[in-house]
GROMACS .gro file of C-alpha atoms in nm:
model
  307
    1UNK     CA    1   1.768   4.349  -0.445
    2UNK     CA    2   1.440   4.207  -0.323
    3UNK     CA    3   1.325   4.268   0.031
    4UNK     CA    4   1.434   4.035   0.308
    5UNK     CA    5   1.146   3.815   0.425
    6UNK     CA    6   1.096   3.690   0.775
    7UNK     CA    7   1.034   3.340   0.640
    8UNK     CA    8   1.108   3.170   0.310
    9UNK     CA    9   0.920   2.842   0.269
   10UNK     CA   10   1.055   2.597   0.010
   11UNK     CA   11   0.782   2.362  -0.112
   12UNK     CA   12   0.408   2.405  -0.159
   13UNK     CA   13   0.272   2.081  -0.020
   14UNK     CA   14   0.055   2.052   0.293
   15UNK     CA   15   0.354   2.110   0.522
   16UNK     CA   16   0.469   2.417   0.331
   17UNK     CA   17   0.133   2.587   0.302
   18UNK     CA   18   0.041   2.513   0.664
   19UNK     CA   19   0.372   2.664   0.775
   20UNK     CA   20   0.308   2.970   0.557
   21UNK     CA   21  -0.046   3.008   0.691
   22UNK     CA   22   0.069   3.002   1.053
   23UNK     CA   23   0.361   3.234   0.981
   24UNK     CA   24   0.156   3.508   0.814
   25UNK     CA   25  -0.110   3.484   1.082
   26UNK     CA   26   0.169   3.551   1.333
   27UNK     CA   27   0.256   3.868   1.143
   28UNK     CA   28   0.565   3.731   0.968
   29UNK     CA   29   0.641   3.842   0.611
   30UNK     CA   30   0.638   3.510   0.426
   31UNK     CA   31   0.704   3.388   0.074
   32UNK     CA   32   0.656   3.031  -0.047
   33UNK     CA   33   0.859   2.893  -0.337
   34UNK     CA   34   0.704   2.609  -0.535
   35UNK     CA   35   0.844   2.452  -0.850
   36UNK     CA   36   0.522   2.355  -1.027
   37UNK     CA   37   0.189   2.387  -0.848
   38UNK     CA   38   0.046   2.355  -0.499
   39UNK     CA   39   0.020   2.016  -0.336
   40UNK     CA   40   0.334   1.827  -0.424
   41UNK     CA   41   0.275   1.451  -0.414
   42UNK     CA   42  -0.064   1.512  -0.251
   43UNK     CA   43  -0.193   1.670  -0.572
   44UNK     CA   44  -0.155   1.335  -0.750
   45UNK     CA   45  -0.404   1.159  -0.520
   46UNK     CA   46  -0.745   1.127  -0.679
   47UNK     CA   47  -0.916   1.069  -0.343
   48UNK     CA   48  -0.802   1.152   0.010
   49UNK     CA   49  -1.020   1.005   0.283
   50UNK     CA   50  -0.783   1.023   0.581
   51UNK     CA   51  -0.756   1.401   0.616
   52UNK     CA   52  -1.003   1.538   0.873
   53UNK     CA   53  -1.286   1.768   0.779
   54UNK     CA   54  -1.403   1.620   0.448
   55UNK     CA   55  -1.667   1.359   0.521
   56UNK     CA   56  -1.693   1.255   0.154
   57UNK     CA   57  -1.318   1.276   0.099
   58UNK     CA   58  -1.146   1.519  -0.136
   59UNK     CA   59  -0.906   1.490  -0.426
   60UNK     CA   60  -0.550   1.604  -0.361
   61UNK     CA   61  -0.545   1.875  -0.627
   62UNK     CA   62  -0.853   2.046  -0.483
   63UNK     CA   63  -0.723   2.020  -0.126
   64UNK     CA   64  -0.395   2.176  -0.238
   65UNK     CA   65  -0.577   2.467  -0.405
   66UNK     CA   66  -0.774   2.528  -0.087
   67UNK     CA   67  -0.458   2.526   0.125
   68UNK     CA   68  -0.291   2.773  -0.109
   69UNK     CA   69  -0.593   3.004  -0.121
   70UNK     CA   70  -0.624   3.005   0.257
   71UNK     CA   71  -0.257   3.088   0.312
   72UNK     CA   72  -0.268   3.361   0.048
   73UNK     CA   73  -0.583   3.512   0.197
   74UNK     CA   74  -0.377   3.604   0.503
   75UNK     CA   75  -0.086   3.741   0.302
   76UNK     CA   76   0.139   3.456   0.191
   77UNK     CA   77   0.321   3.532  -0.135
   78UNK     CA   78   0.362   3.238  -0.374
   79UNK     CA   79   0.641   3.236  -0.632
   80UNK     CA   80   0.664   2.960  -0.893
   81UNK     CA   81   1.037   2.897  -0.903
   82UNK     CA   82   1.280   2.606  -0.926
   83UNK     CA   83   1.521   2.610  -0.631
   84UNK     CA   84   1.874   2.509  -0.729
   85UNK     CA   85   2.078   2.618  -0.429
   86UNK     CA   86   2.076   2.789  -0.090
   87UNK     CA   87   2.312   2.961   0.152
   88UNK     CA   88   2.156   2.873   0.487
   89UNK     CA   89   2.416   2.987   0.738
   90UNK     CA   90   2.427   3.335   0.886
   91UNK     CA   91   2.148   3.563   1.005
   92UNK     CA   92   2.011   3.614   0.651
   93UNK     CA   93   1.966   3.305   0.435
   94UNK     CA   94   1.966   3.322   0.053
   95UNK     CA   95   1.773   3.082  -0.170
   96UNK     CA   96   1.885   3.067  -0.532
   97UNK     CA   97   1.608   2.998  -0.784
   98UNK     CA   98   1.520   3.015  -1.151
   99UNK     CA   99   1.344   3.344  -1.072
  100UNK     CA  100   1.639   3.500  -0.891
  101UNK     CA  101   1.754   3.505  -0.530
  102UNK     CA  102   1.517   3.526  -0.232
  103UNK     CA  103   1.639   3.617   0.116
  104UNK     CA  104   1.488   3.539   0.452
  105UNK     CA  105   1.584   3.551   0.817
  106UNK     CA  106   1.453   3.196   0.850
  107UNK     CA  107   1.383   2.911   0.609
  108UNK     CA  108   1.132   2.628   0.631
  109UNK     CA  109   1.214   2.331   0.410
  110UNK     CA  110   0.904   2.150   0.288
  111UNK     CA  111   1.032   2.007  -0.040
  112UNK     CA  112   0.898   1.659   0.033
  113UNK     CA  113   1.009   1.315  -0.079
  114UNK     CA  114   0.928   1.114  -0.385
  115UNK     CA  115   0.844   0.745  -0.416
  116UNK     CA  116   1.123   0.537  -0.561
  117UNK     CA  117   0.982   0.384  -0.878
  118UNK     CA  118   1.010   0.037  -1.027
  119UNK     CA  119   1.165   0.181  -1.341
  120UNK     CA  120   0.961  -0.026  -1.585
  121UNK     CA  121   0.799   0.102  -1.907
  122UNK     CA  122   0.466   0.290  -1.881
  123UNK     CA  123   0.485   0.312  -1.503
  124UNK     CA  124   0.412   0.684  -1.499
  125UNK     CA  125   0.118   0.659  -1.737
  126UNK     CA  126  -0.050   0.397  -1.516
  127UNK     CA  127  -0.037   0.601  -1.194
  128UNK     CA  128  -0.398   0.624  -1.080
  129UNK     CA  129  -0.493   0.344  -1.319
  130UNK     CA  130  -0.363   0.054  -1.115
  131UNK     CA  131  -0.020   0.177  -1.005
  132UNK     CA  132   0.003   0.336  -0.661
  133UNK     CA  133   0.270   0.427  -0.408
  134UNK     CA  134   0.052   0.466  -0.098
  135UNK     CA  135  -0.169   0.192   0.047
  136UNK     CA  136  -0.315   0.423   0.312
  137UNK     CA  137  -0.414   0.671   0.040
  138UNK     CA  138  -0.543   0.441  -0.234
  139UNK     CA  139  -0.614   0.104  -0.075
  140UNK     CA  140  -0.991   0.147  -0.059
  141UNK     CA  141  -1.007   0.178  -0.439
  142UNK     CA  142  -0.918  -0.192  -0.446
  143UNK     CA  143  -1.162  -0.319  -0.186
  144UNK     CA  144  -1.242  -0.685  -0.253
  145UNK     CA  145  -0.989  -0.703  -0.538
  146UNK     CA  146  -0.651  -0.865  -0.598
  147UNK     CA  147  -0.337  -0.656  -0.563
  148UNK     CA  148   0.038  -0.691  -0.532
  149UNK     CA  149   0.288  -0.510  -0.312
  150UNK     CA  150   0.647  -0.480  -0.436
  151UNK     CA  151   0.911  -0.449  -0.166
  152UNK     CA  152   1.036  -0.612   0.152
  153UNK     CA  153   1.100  -0.333   0.401
  154UNK     CA  154   0.890  -0.189   0.682
  155UNK     CA  155   0.675   0.023   0.450
  156UNK     CA  156   0.606  -0.271   0.219
  157UNK     CA  157   0.501  -0.490   0.511
  158UNK     CA  158   0.277  -0.222   0.662
  159UNK     CA  159   0.121  -0.160   0.320
  160UNK     CA  160   0.059  -0.534   0.284
  161UNK     CA  161  -0.107  -0.553   0.625
  162UNK     CA  162  -0.332  -0.256   0.543
  163UNK     CA  163  -0.430  -0.409   0.210
  164UNK     CA  164  -0.488  -0.755   0.362
  165UNK     CA  165  -0.779  -0.606   0.556
  166UNK     CA  166  -0.927  -0.446   0.246
  167UNK     CA  167  -0.851  -0.669  -0.050
  168UNK     CA  168  -0.950  -1.025  -0.131
  169UNK     CA  169  -0.593  -1.129  -0.215
  170UNK     CA  170  -0.252  -0.965  -0.169
  171UNK     CA  171   0.069  -1.087  -0.330
  172UNK     CA  172   0.394  -0.965  -0.178
  173UNK     CA  173   0.676  -0.959  -0.433
  174UNK     CA  174   1.031  -0.930  -0.303
  175UNK     CA  175   1.362  -0.959  -0.487
  176UNK     CA  176   1.520  -1.146  -0.197
  177UNK     CA  177   1.420  -1.467  -0.015
  178UNK     CA  178   1.366  -1.298   0.321
  179UNK     CA  179   1.209  -0.971   0.433
  180UNK     CA  180   1.420  -0.672   0.533
  181UNK     CA  181   1.139  -0.545   0.753
  182UNK     CA  182   1.170  -0.520   1.132
  183UNK     CA  183   1.098  -0.854   1.297
  184UNK     CA  184   0.802  -0.719   1.494
  185UNK     CA  185   0.604  -0.695   1.170
  186UNK     CA  186   0.668  -1.053   1.060
  187UNK     CA  187   0.422  -1.237   1.285
  188UNK     CA  188   0.105  -1.041   1.194
  189UNK     CA  189   0.203  -1.063   0.828
  190UNK     CA  190   0.246  -1.441   0.842
  191UNK     CA  191  -0.096  -1.471   1.009
  192UNK     CA  192  -0.273  -1.290   0.726
  193UNK     CA  193  -0.442  -1.575   0.539
  194UNK     CA  194  -0.495  -1.382   0.215
  195UNK     CA  195  -0.128  -1.285   0.171
  196UNK     CA  196   0.094  -1.489  -0.061
  197UNK     CA  197   0.470  -1.435  -0.095
  198UNK     CA  198   0.657  -1.436  -0.424
  199UNK     CA  199   1.026  -1.452  -0.338
  200UNK     CA  200   1.343  -1.383  -0.540
  201UNK     CA  201   1.139  -1.200  -0.802
  202UNK     CA  202   1.120  -0.867  -0.983
  203UNK     CA  203   0.848  -0.700  -1.185
  204UNK     CA  204   0.968  -0.652  -1.543
  205UNK     CA  205   0.648  -0.537  -1.718
  206UNK     CA  206   0.310  -0.385  -1.639
  207UNK     CA  207   0.029  -0.548  -1.835
  208UNK     CA  208  -0.271  -0.330  -1.908
  209UNK     CA  209  -0.556  -0.212  -2.124
  210UNK     CA  210  -0.707   0.113  -2.001
  211UNK     CA  211  -0.604  -0.002  -1.651
  212UNK     CA  212  -0.351  -0.240  -1.503
  213UNK     CA  213  -0.444  -0.605  -1.555
  214UNK     CA  214  -0.134  -0.789  -1.447
  215UNK     CA  215   0.242  -0.809  -1.391
  216UNK     CA  216   0.513  -0.993  -1.575
  217UNK     CA  217   0.754  -1.131  -1.316
  218UNK     CA  218   1.108  -1.264  -1.343
  219UNK     CA  219   1.237  -1.511  -1.084
  220UNK     CA  220   1.602  -1.426  -1.024
  221UNK     CA  221   1.685  -1.768  -0.878
  222UNK     CA  222   1.531  -1.990  -1.147
  223UNK     CA  223   1.545  -1.748  -1.438
  224UNK     CA  224   1.183  -1.826  -1.524
  225UNK     CA  225   0.916  -1.570  -1.609
  226UNK     CA  226   0.549  -1.571  -1.518
  227UNK     CA  227   0.238  -1.355  -1.539
  228UNK     CA  228   0.040  -1.253  -1.231
  229UNK     CA  229  -0.314  -1.122  -1.275
  230UNK     CA  230  -0.381  -0.825  -1.044
  231UNK     CA  231  -0.606  -0.521  -1.034
  232UNK     CA  232  -0.342  -0.301  -0.873
  233UNK     CA  233   0.021  -0.284  -0.769
  234UNK     CA  234   0.156  -0.088  -0.474
  235UNK     CA  235   0.522   0.005  -0.514
  236UNK     CA  236   0.696   0.017  -0.174
  237UNK     CA  237   1.064   0.012  -0.261
  238UNK     CA  238   1.158   0.325  -0.071
  239UNK     CA  239   1.136   0.701  -0.104
  240UNK     CA  240   1.384   0.965  -0.212
  241UNK     CA  241   1.387   1.284  -0.001
  242UNK     CA  242   1.437   1.612  -0.189
  243UNK     CA  243   1.732   1.701   0.032
  244UNK     CA  244   2.021   1.676  -0.211
  245UNK     CA  245   2.063   2.055  -0.237
  246UNK     CA  246   2.117   2.084   0.138
  247UNK     CA  247   2.361   1.799   0.198
  248UNK     CA  248   2.687   1.904   0.355
  249UNK     CA  249   2.515   2.184   0.543
  250UNK     CA  250   2.219   2.011   0.708
  251UNK     CA  251   2.255   1.685   0.895
  252UNK     CA  252   2.073   1.391   0.736
  253UNK     CA  253   2.012   1.031   0.830
  254UNK     CA  254   2.142   0.733   0.632
  255UNK     CA  255   1.851   0.753   0.387
  256UNK     CA  256   1.906   1.122   0.319
  257UNK     CA  257   1.617   1.260   0.526
  258UNK     CA  258   1.697   1.582   0.710
  259UNK     CA  259   1.766   1.521   1.078
  260UNK     CA  260   1.501   1.723   1.260
  261UNK     CA  261   1.305   1.613   1.563
  262UNK     CA  262   0.944   1.695   1.653
  263UNK     CA  263   1.045   2.060   1.695
  264UNK     CA  264   1.136   2.055   1.321
  265UNK     CA  265   1.461   2.240   1.404
  266UNK     CA  266   1.768   2.136   1.204
  267UNK     CA  267   2.134   2.169   1.305
  268UNK     CA  268   2.143   2.515   1.142
  269UNK     CA  269   1.980   2.794   1.347
  270UNK     CA  270   1.678   2.943   1.176
  271UNK     CA  271   1.630   2.649   0.938
  272UNK     CA  272   1.342   2.406   0.989
  273UNK     CA  273   1.237   2.087   0.808
  274UNK     CA  274   0.876   1.973   0.779
  275UNK     CA  275   0.681   1.691   0.622
  276UNK     CA  276   0.828   1.412   0.415
  277UNK     CA  277   1.175   1.565   0.386
  278UNK     CA  278   1.257   1.513   0.755
  279UNK     CA  279   1.327   1.201   0.957
  280UNK     CA  280   0.994   1.081   1.096
  281UNK     CA  281   0.786   0.769   1.152
  282UNK     CA  282   0.466   0.858   0.965
  283UNK     CA  283   0.446   1.051   0.638
  284UNK     CA  284   0.089   1.156   0.566
  285UNK     CA  285  -0.090   1.479   0.472
  286UNK     CA  286  -0.206   1.531   0.831
  287UNK     CA  287   0.143   1.484   0.980
  288UNK     CA  288   0.297   1.721   0.725
  289UNK     CA  289   0.037   1.985   0.816
  290UNK     CA  290   0.115   1.935   1.185
  291UNK     CA  291   0.486   1.982   1.114
  292UNK     CA  292   0.408   2.307   0.936
  293UNK     CA  293   0.230   2.450   1.239
  294UNK     CA  294   0.515   2.345   1.468
  295UNK     CA  295   0.780   2.495   1.239
  296UNK     CA  296   0.595   2.827   1.226
  297UNK     CA  297   0.591   2.837   1.607
  298UNK     CA  298   0.965   2.779   1.636
  299UNK     CA  299   1.043   3.013   1.347
  300UNK     CA  300   0.850   3.288   1.526
  301UNK     CA  301   1.039   3.210   1.845
  302UNK     CA  302   1.375   3.213   1.662
  303UNK     CA  303   1.302   3.547   1.494
  304UNK     CA  304   1.194   3.706   1.822
  305UNK     CA  305   1.521   3.601   1.982
  306UNK     CA  306   1.734   3.722   1.691
  307UNK     CA  307   1.590   4.060   1.602
   0.00000   0.00000   0.00000
């Protein structure tokens, strides 16, 4: 049987590695479990300009490597393992993985969330070549160009507003004839002169050479198809939190995000949720890192009270 850690961190994105860094610096024996490589979704970003400290920006893969190296310099152990279950109740929690079981007196969940995709052919191969899931991350790559946003919820509207200040033209494609977004967002969106709505429509094909050149669109009401020339498309049709393994034990909201407030504490003592996996208003690298620091603080407090 392996030793019992003070903290087991699940997920090696910015929230996970920040939590690990703060935990080991507090003298807590910490292991981080990551399925593939450091960074999570962040590692897919070719340029991050909204994380402090890098005046020329930095690519997500490099930033992830730096976060991992910093946490490991202070003693964090990293194990590449696929987590497929966990027993989170009781004073010692057990995480079941492809590399065996790991036990800890506390667990920090930083498994993230994944963009819901359009589900059209070649979508994955065009990520970074015209297909994006984050306007705040990638919008500046399309400065002065023509783009489309797919979706009609709050995130889609906020992405459209961000892009309207950067791009020459923004098309907003929605499968219904009205927006689902909160009413407060409607007025500023309607005032944006370079935004054009395409209602009752779905994207059925991504047109491209080396990069995206356009979208084939199907109008659900008329049944007609059309082609829209764009330099980029931002997919804002929701996100899927990686919380499925913990349902039934941890409270979640209607969308499946783990219910944890700004303390990051969940309904199970000794279990904390950070970054994109928890219910929160803003999901960015900097907010995930902040969550990690907060979780480490409360994990340390929990362990001190339950020695």
